[in-house]
Amino acid sequence: MGCIGDTELIAYISGGLTQSARDAVQKHISECEGCGRRVEEMAELWDVLGEWGVEAGGHEVADRIEAVSATLERPTERKWRDYVFREGVLPASIRIASSIIIAVGVGNRLGEWSIKKAQAAEEAPEYLSSLRLEWSSGVTQSALADTNIEGDKEK
Amino acid sequence: MVVEEVSDEELMARLGGGEMSALEQLARRHEDKILSLAYRVLGRWDLAEDVAQETFLRVYTAAKRYKARGKFTSWLYRIVLNLCVDSQRKSRRGALRLEEVGVQIAEKHRDDPCEKDELSRAVKAAVDALPRRQRLAVVLHRYGGFGHRDISEITGWSESAVESLLVRAYANLRDKLGEMKDFLE
């Protein structure tokens, strides 16, 4: 076994090692002066830290809990209202509904805007008329209109 | 006659089933350790009492949903630690108000019988002076008796982070208490 790592040293002093690991450390420190000194220092620090004693008795928290528990309701099976109002289900559904409404509204606006843009584009640009040229989309539109008329006639 | 002690998990199951005396039993079993731990983190008994009381009320609230996935104590001390952190945040917000009553707080600390001893106060000061995460790690390890893995479960930090925090914390404490040692002797 090599020299003891810091984490292993802490675990050794705090009693957090398995018996076999503990034996290995003990064997090593009996042979390695440096690690033996480190173990002594850590053990001393551990003891000094133990001097900070705290007396937690006399605070009667359990007595208060006993008194309060008499007034508390027994934990019971949850009702649908608990899930809806306490688990954030209602706010979540409101958020989802709002998102859908906003998405539909924005989609509708975008649709209107794109139709208006398309209609504006259908008007022949001025530079074409100044050159006495027909605008292809206008031709296409009339061609389509003719097709529709013919289609209507067939009916 | 040997009375078999009921496990924490069994008491939680009973509490979940509506047996309110289980809450009291859990409180009696863990009260001292929770109070000590909260006091060591917060440095005030009144705040430690609030944390302990609130912890058991949270246990009661969670009893029905509680599922024993890990150790009960890890789950319990996670609640304690979270409440301590909340309490520290509130204390920081109310720092001005606390300064106004600083005299009373100082008096209360002086009255603590366990901290009359000079060495005890020096150790407390050294632990208090550690960075927050190192202090929490040391309080859980040295005074709570938790191992690296338990601390990792309680705090949510990785095991390697806990090990690294403990190594740095004990090194800092060795330096600080080494400086004080000459003064105390």
Tab-separated table of C-alpha atoms in Angstrom:
chain	number	residue	atom	x	y	z
A	1	MET	CA	0.000	0.000	0.000
A	2	GLY	CA	1.249	3.527	-0.896
A	3	CYS	CA	0.973	6.599	1.300
A	4	ILE	CA	-2.498	7.425	2.611
A	5	GLY	CA	-4.573	9.915	0.611
A	6	ASP	CA	-6.335	12.830	2.361
A	7	THR	CA	-9.808	11.353	1.833
A	8	GLU	CA	-8.688	7.974	3.152
A	9	LEU	CA	-7.084	9.658	6.151
A	10	ILE	CA	-10.343	11.442	7.021
A	11	ALA	CA	-12.318	8.222	6.573
A	12	TYR	CA	-9.834	6.344	8.779
A	13	ILE	CA	-10.096	8.845	11.638
A	14	SER	CA	-13.884	9.170	11.380
A	15	GLY	CA	-14.341	5.389	11.369
A	16	GLY	CA	-15.611	5.292	7.805
A	17	LEU	CA	-13.319	2.536	6.519
A	18	THR	CA	-14.049	-1.176	6.241
A	19	GLN	CA	-12.109	-3.456	8.560
A	20	SER	CA	-9.770	-4.647	5.786
A	21	ALA	CA	-9.048	-1.075	4.636
A	22	ARG	CA	-8.495	-0.081	8.250
A	23	ASP	CA	-6.023	-2.915	8.758
A	24	ALA	CA	-4.128	-1.883	5.617
A	25	VAL	CA	-3.873	1.733	6.858
A	26	GLN	CA	-2.701	0.589	10.287
A	27	LYS	CA	-0.028	-1.604	8.725
A	28	HIS	CA	1.129	1.288	6.548
A	29	ILE	CA	1.363	3.861	9.344
A	30	SER	CA	3.415	1.436	11.425
A	31	GLU	CA	5.994	1.511	8.613
A	32	CYS	CA	5.692	5.108	7.313
A	33	GLU	CA	6.729	7.884	9.668
A	34	GLY	CA	5.227	10.663	7.525
A	35	CYS	CA	1.780	9.065	7.341
A	36	GLY	CA	1.961	8.187	11.044
A	37	ARG	CA	2.480	11.877	11.836
A	38	ARG	CA	-0.396	12.900	9.537
A	39	VAL	CA	-2.715	10.419	11.264
A	40	GLU	CA	-1.720	11.800	14.678
A	41	GLU	CA	-2.389	15.392	13.556
A	42	MET	CA	-5.757	14.472	12.081
A	43	ALA	CA	-6.726	12.542	15.222
A	44	GLU	CA	-5.775	15.561	17.339
A	45	LEU	CA	-7.852	17.896	15.132
A	46	TRP	CA	-10.776	15.457	15.340
A	47	ASP	CA	-10.627	15.522	19.148
A	48	VAL	CA	-10.292	19.317	19.318
A	49	LEU	CA	-13.342	19.723	17.061
A	50	GLY	CA	-15.245	17.482	19.455
A	51	GLU	CA	-14.786	20.148	22.131
A	52	TRP	CA	-17.634	22.128	20.559
A	53	GLY	CA	-20.342	20.407	22.517
A	54	VAL	CA	-23.986	21.312	22.089
A	55	GLU	CA	-26.697	20.470	24.588
A	56	ALA	CA	-29.916	20.110	22.616
A	57	GLY	CA	-32.101	18.902	25.499
A	58	GLY	CA	-34.896	20.971	26.994
A	59	HIS	CA	-36.204	22.492	23.793
A	60	GLU	CA	-39.401	20.420	23.842
A	61	VAL	CA	-39.917	20.401	20.104
A	62	ALA	CA	-41.407	16.894	20.282
A	63	ASP	CA	-43.872	18.076	22.962
A	64	ARG	CA	-44.986	20.889	20.700
A	65	ILE	CA	-45.302	18.489	17.777
A	66	GLU	CA	-47.432	16.225	19.975
A	67	ALA	CA	-49.678	19.160	20.879
A	68	VAL	CA	-49.904	20.350	17.279
A	69	SER	CA	-50.528	16.849	15.902
A	70	ALA	CA	-53.797	16.697	17.857
A	71	THR	CA	-55.043	19.624	15.777
A	72	LEU	CA	-53.722	18.350	12.437
A	73	GLU	CA	-55.866	16.410	10.032
A	74	ARG	CA	-54.833	12.841	9.391
A	75	PRO	CA	-53.031	12.444	6.110
A	76	THR	CA	-55.721	11.093	3.780
A	77	GLU	CA	-55.975	9.979	0.191
A	78	ARG	CA	-55.779	12.920	-2.135
A	79	LYS	CA	-58.887	14.160	-3.853
A	80	TRP	CA	-59.030	15.516	-7.376
A	81	ARG	CA	-59.261	19.035	-5.947
A	82	ASP	CA	-55.854	18.566	-4.273
A	83	TYR	CA	-54.241	17.684	-7.567
A	84	VAL	CA	-55.947	20.488	-9.459
A	85	PHE	CA	-55.346	23.272	-6.966
A	86	ARG	CA	-52.213	22.206	-5.081
A	87	GLU	CA	-50.047	20.508	-7.663
A	88	GLY	CA	-50.109	23.337	-10.151
A	89	VAL	CA	-52.308	21.432	-12.618
A	90	LEU	CA	-54.676	24.371	-12.999
A	91	PRO	CA	-51.994	26.974	-13.668
A	92	ALA	CA	-50.347	24.542	-16.114
A	93	SER	CA	-53.586	24.028	-18.074
A	94	ILE	CA	-54.164	27.792	-18.133
A	95	ARG	CA	-50.656	28.239	-19.516
A	96	ILE	CA	-51.237	25.589	-22.207
A	97	ALA	CA	-54.597	27.105	-23.203
A	98	SER	CA	-53.059	30.591	-23.357
A	99	SER	CA	-50.219	29.292	-25.530
A	100	ILE	CA	-52.722	27.726	-27.962
A	101	ILE	CA	-54.814	30.926	-28.146
A	102	ILE	CA	-51.706	33.049	-28.727
A	103	ALA	CA	-50.408	30.618	-31.373
A	104	VAL	CA	-53.769	30.636	-33.217
A	105	GLY	CA	-53.993	34.436	-33.002
A	106	VAL	CA	-50.454	34.956	-34.274
A	107	GLY	CA	-51.018	32.369	-37.047
A	108	ASN	CA	-54.209	34.125	-38.117
A	109	ARG	CA	-52.484	37.507	-38.233
A	110	LEU	CA	-49.578	36.095	-40.219
A	111	GLY	CA	-52.023	34.487	-42.656
A	112	GLU	CA	-53.848	37.773	-43.197
A	113	TRP	CA	-50.572	39.587	-43.654
A	114	SER	CA	-49.301	37.072	-46.244
A	115	ILE	CA	-52.596	37.271	-48.192
A	116	LYS	CA	-52.390	41.063	-48.266
A	117	LYS	CA	-48.796	40.834	-49.445
A	118	ALA	CA	-49.734	38.380	-52.175
A	119	GLN	CA	-52.576	40.650	-53.315
A	120	ALA	CA	-50.249	43.637	-53.424
A	121	ALA	CA	-47.771	41.625	-55.462
A	122	GLU	CA	-50.496	40.795	-57.998
A	123	GLU	CA	-50.726	44.436	-59.027
A	124	ALA	CA	-48.369	44.997	-61.991
A	125	PRO	CA	-45.277	46.923	-61.075
A	126	GLU	CA	-44.982	50.365	-62.691
A	127	TYR	CA	-41.706	49.666	-64.448
A	128	LEU	CA	-43.340	46.845	-66.460
A	129	SER	CA	-46.177	49.009	-67.709
A	130	SER	CA	-43.719	51.758	-68.633
A	131	LEU	CA	-41.968	49.154	-70.841
A	132	ARG	CA	-45.374	48.050	-72.220
A	133	LEU	CA	-44.818	44.551	-70.922
A	134	GLU	CA	-47.450	42.352	-69.404
A	135	TRP	CA	-46.914	40.962	-65.970
A	136	SER	CA	-46.755	37.209	-65.952
A	137	SER	CA	-48.718	36.765	-62.733
A	138	GLY	CA	-51.541	38.785	-64.241
A	139	VAL	CA	-51.505	36.483	-67.282
A	140	THR	CA	-51.458	33.451	-65.053
A	141	GLN	CA	-54.322	34.790	-63.038
A	142	SER	CA	-56.454	35.412	-66.102
A	143	ALA	CA	-55.477	31.983	-67.437
A	144	LEU	CA	-56.548	30.443	-64.173
A	145	ALA	CA	-59.720	32.480	-64.243
A	146	ASP	CA	-60.423	31.133	-67.770
A	147	THR	CA	-59.838	27.596	-66.591
A	148	ASN	CA	-62.271	28.113	-63.781
A	149	ILE	CA	-64.837	29.568	-66.115
A	150	GLU	CA	-64.414	26.602	-68.456
A	151	GLY	CA	-64.624	24.271	-65.535
A	152	ASP	CA	-67.824	25.992	-64.451
A	153	LYS	CA	-69.187	25.726	-67.969
A	154	GLU	CA	-68.472	22.001	-68.053
A	155	LYS	CA	-70.506	21.672	-64.921
B	1	MET	CA	-38.731	-8.650	27.511
B	2	VAL	CA	-37.097	-7.152	24.430
B	3	VAL	CA	-39.094	-4.430	22.743
B	4	GLU	CA	-38.286	-4.275	19.060
B	5	GLU	CA	-37.768	-0.721	17.909
B	6	VAL	CA	-39.953	0.294	15.026
B	7	SER	CA	-37.962	1.581	12.046
B	8	ASP	CA	-38.321	5.135	10.746
B	9	GLU	CA	-39.755	3.802	7.487
B	10	GLU	CA	-42.398	1.844	9.379
B	11	LEU	CA	-43.309	4.946	11.376
B	12	MET	CA	-43.634	6.918	8.148
B	13	ALA	CA	-45.920	4.221	6.747
B	14	ARG	CA	-48.041	4.410	9.901
B	15	LEU	CA	-48.167	8.197	9.713
B	16	GLY	CA	-49.180	7.928	6.075
B	17	GLY	CA	-51.938	5.598	7.208
B	18	GLY	CA	-53.259	8.260	9.588
B	19	GLU	CA	-51.597	7.187	12.847
B	20	MET	CA	-50.631	10.572	14.283
B	21	SER	CA	-48.672	9.120	17.220
B	22	ALA	CA	-46.037	8.027	14.663
B	23	LEU	CA	-45.209	11.692	14.051
B	24	GLU	CA	-44.585	12.236	17.732
B	25	GLN	CA	-42.362	9.149	17.879
B	26	LEU	CA	-40.333	10.368	14.933
B	27	ALA	CA	-40.023	13.784	16.568
B	28	ARG	CA	-38.815	12.290	19.864
B	29	ARG	CA	-36.344	10.065	18.068
B	30	HIS	CA	-34.730	12.757	15.891
B	31	GLU	CA	-35.381	15.976	17.836
B	32	ASP	CA	-31.973	16.303	19.527
B	33	LYS	CA	-29.890	15.537	16.484
B	34	ILE	CA	-31.892	17.886	14.263
B	35	LEU	CA	-31.692	20.679	16.852
B	36	SER	CA	-27.917	20.233	17.290
B	37	LEU	CA	-27.341	20.198	13.571
B	38	ALA	CA	-29.552	23.226	12.897
B	39	TYR	CA	-27.943	25.105	15.781
B	40	ARG	CA	-24.461	24.368	14.455
B	41	VAL	CA	-25.462	25.650	11.021
B	42	LEU	CA	-27.482	28.671	12.150
B	43	GLY	CA	-25.806	29.578	15.444
B	44	ARG	CA	-29.098	30.408	17.211
B	45	TRP	CA	-31.347	28.164	19.256
B	46	ASP	CA	-34.549	30.017	18.377
B	47	LEU	CA	-33.908	29.503	14.650
B	48	ALA	CA	-32.861	25.885	15.248
B	49	GLU	CA	-36.155	25.245	17.083
B	50	ASP	CA	-38.135	26.765	14.205
B	51	VAL	CA	-36.270	24.560	11.747
B	52	ALA	CA	-36.856	21.417	13.829
B	53	GLN	CA	-40.563	22.155	14.218
B	54	GLU	CA	-41.011	22.976	10.538
B	55	THR	CA	-39.123	19.797	9.609
B	56	PHE	CA	-41.652	17.614	11.414
B	57	LEU	CA	-44.553	19.500	9.890
B	58	ARG	CA	-43.034	18.841	6.452
B	59	VAL	CA	-42.652	15.178	7.387
B	60	TYR	CA	-46.359	15.109	8.262
B	61	THR	CA	-47.305	16.821	4.987
B	62	ALA	CA	-45.198	14.408	2.926
B	63	ALA	CA	-46.160	11.232	4.831
B	64	LYS	CA	-48.811	10.074	2.364
B	65	ARG	CA	-46.538	10.489	-0.645
B	66	TYR	CA	-43.377	9.235	1.052
B	67	LYS	CA	-41.690	6.278	-0.628
B	68	ALA	CA	-38.625	4.780	1.006
B	69	ARG	CA	-36.193	5.025	-1.929
B	70	GLY	CA	-33.069	5.856	0.077
B	71	LYS	CA	-32.305	6.194	3.760
B	72	PHE	CA	-35.019	7.934	5.767
B	73	THR	CA	-32.390	9.987	7.629
B	74	SER	CA	-30.907	11.275	4.353
B	75	TRP	CA	-34.360	12.443	3.292
B	76	LEU	CA	-35.031	13.945	6.737
B	77	TYR	CA	-31.740	15.834	6.928
B	78	ARG	CA	-32.191	17.111	3.403
B	79	ILE	CA	-35.339	18.819	4.684
B	80	VAL	CA	-33.411	20.149	7.695
B	81	LEU	CA	-30.605	21.501	5.557
B	82	ASN	CA	-32.974	23.148	3.067
B	83	LEU	CA	-34.831	24.822	5.920
B	84	CYS	CA	-31.519	26.003	7.397
B	85	VAL	CA	-30.550	27.538	4.055
B	86	ASP	CA	-33.973	29.241	3.830
B	87	SER	CA	-33.550	30.515	7.365
B	88	GLN	CA	-30.093	31.906	6.558
B	89	ARG	CA	-31.526	33.692	3.511
B	90	LYS	CA	-34.288	35.238	5.610
B	91	SER	CA	-31.744	36.271	8.248
B	92	ARG	CA	-29.625	37.964	5.604
B	93	ARG	CA	-32.678	39.859	4.342
B	94	GLY	CA	-33.477	40.956	7.874
B	95	ALA	CA	-29.838	41.790	8.667
B	96	LEU	CA	-30.607	45.419	9.489
B	97	ARG	CA	-33.312	44.394	11.920
B	98	LEU	CA	-31.013	41.836	13.528
B	99	GLU	CA	-28.311	44.466	13.963
B	100	GLU	CA	-30.800	46.489	15.951
B	101	VAL	CA	-31.288	43.606	18.366
B	102	GLY	CA	-27.661	42.485	18.179
B	103	VAL	CA	-27.146	43.093	21.871
B	104	GLN	CA	-29.830	40.603	22.875
B	105	ILE	CA	-28.458	37.971	20.483
B	106	ALA	CA	-24.950	38.393	21.868
B	107	GLU	CA	-26.338	38.033	25.382
B	108	LYS	CA	-28.163	34.851	24.397
B	109	HIS	CA	-24.959	33.350	23.015
B	110	ARG	CA	-23.076	34.199	26.168
B	111	ASP	CA	-25.694	32.377	28.200
B	112	ASP	CA	-25.195	29.116	26.337
B	113	PRO	CA	-23.608	26.846	28.948
B	114	CYS	CA	-21.883	24.711	26.347
B	115	GLU	CA	-19.968	27.590	24.894
B	116	LYS	CA	-18.491	29.040	28.055
B	117	ASP	CA	-15.349	27.049	27.565
B	118	GLU	CA	-12.732	28.986	25.610
B	119	LEU	CA	-11.672	26.060	23.431
B	120	SER	CA	-15.285	25.297	22.575
B	121	ARG	CA	-15.823	28.894	21.473
B	122	ALA	CA	-12.600	28.843	19.480
B	123	VAL	CA	-13.717	25.700	17.648
B	124	LYS	CA	-17.140	27.218	16.963
B	125	ALA	CA	-15.503	30.374	15.611
B	126	ALA	CA	-13.184	28.331	13.379
B	127	VAL	CA	-16.086	26.278	11.988
B	128	ASP	CA	-18.208	29.415	11.504
B	129	ALA	CA	-15.387	31.067	9.574
B	130	LEU	CA	-15.336	28.309	6.949
B	131	PRO	CA	-16.933	28.938	3.538
B	132	ARG	CA	-20.606	27.889	3.567
B	133	ARG	CA	-20.316	24.550	1.739
B	134	GLN	CA	-17.250	23.502	3.698
B	135	ARG	CA	-19.021	24.372	6.946
B	136	LEU	CA	-22.086	22.323	6.011
B	137	ALA	CA	-19.891	19.374	5.035
B	138	VAL	CA	-17.972	19.493	8.326
B	139	VAL	CA	-21.109	19.908	10.439
B	140	LEU	CA	-22.682	16.869	8.777
B	141	HIS	CA	-19.480	14.815	8.897
B	142	ARG	CA	-17.912	15.637	12.252
B	143	TYR	CA	-21.018	16.479	14.273
B	144	GLY	CA	-23.795	14.690	12.390
B	145	GLY	CA	-21.803	11.488	12.058
B	146	PHE	CA	-22.659	11.108	8.362
B	147	GLY	CA	-20.331	9.409	5.883
B	148	HIS	CA	-19.348	10.801	2.483
B	149	ARG	CA	-22.155	8.988	0.671
B	150	ASP	CA	-24.805	10.121	3.157
B	151	ILE	CA	-23.628	13.724	2.879
B	152	SER	CA	-23.803	13.399	-0.877
B	153	GLU	CA	-27.417	12.167	-0.625
B	154	ILE	CA	-28.394	14.884	1.852
B	155	THR	CA	-26.840	17.796	0.016
B	156	GLY	CA	-27.186	16.614	-3.564
B	157	TRP	CA	-23.457	17.236	-4.157
B	158	SER	CA	-21.421	14.516	-5.837
B	159	GLU	CA	-19.373	12.215	-3.605
B	160	SER	CA	-16.121	13.545	-5.061
B	161	ALA	CA	-17.276	17.113	-4.322
B	162	VAL	CA	-18.037	16.119	-0.715
B	163	GLU	CA	-14.609	14.511	-0.338
B	164	SER	CA	-12.890	17.552	-1.774
B	165	LEU	CA	-14.897	19.903	0.495
B	166	LEU	CA	-14.026	17.849	3.562
B	167	VAL	CA	-10.312	17.742	2.711
B	168	ARG	CA	-10.232	21.539	2.260
B	169	ALA	CA	-12.396	22.160	5.325
B	170	TYR	CA	-10.234	20.064	7.651
B	171	ALA	CA	-7.071	21.645	6.223
B	172	ASN	CA	-8.541	25.114	6.895
B	173	LEU	CA	-9.570	24.100	10.402
B	174	ARG	CA	-6.111	22.726	11.115
B	175	ASP	CA	-4.598	26.074	10.059
B	176	LYS	CA	-7.111	28.175	11.998
B	177	LEU	CA	-7.022	26.120	15.152
B	178	GLY	CA	-3.225	25.858	14.905
B	179	GLU	CA	-3.063	29.661	15.039
B	180	MET	CA	-5.428	29.726	18.014
B	181	LYS	CA	-3.631	26.921	19.818
B	182	ASP	CA	-0.677	29.116	20.842
B	183	PHE	CA	-3.088	31.806	22.025
B	184	LEU	CA	-5.208	29.338	24.000
B	185	GLU	CA	-2.212	27.655	25.613
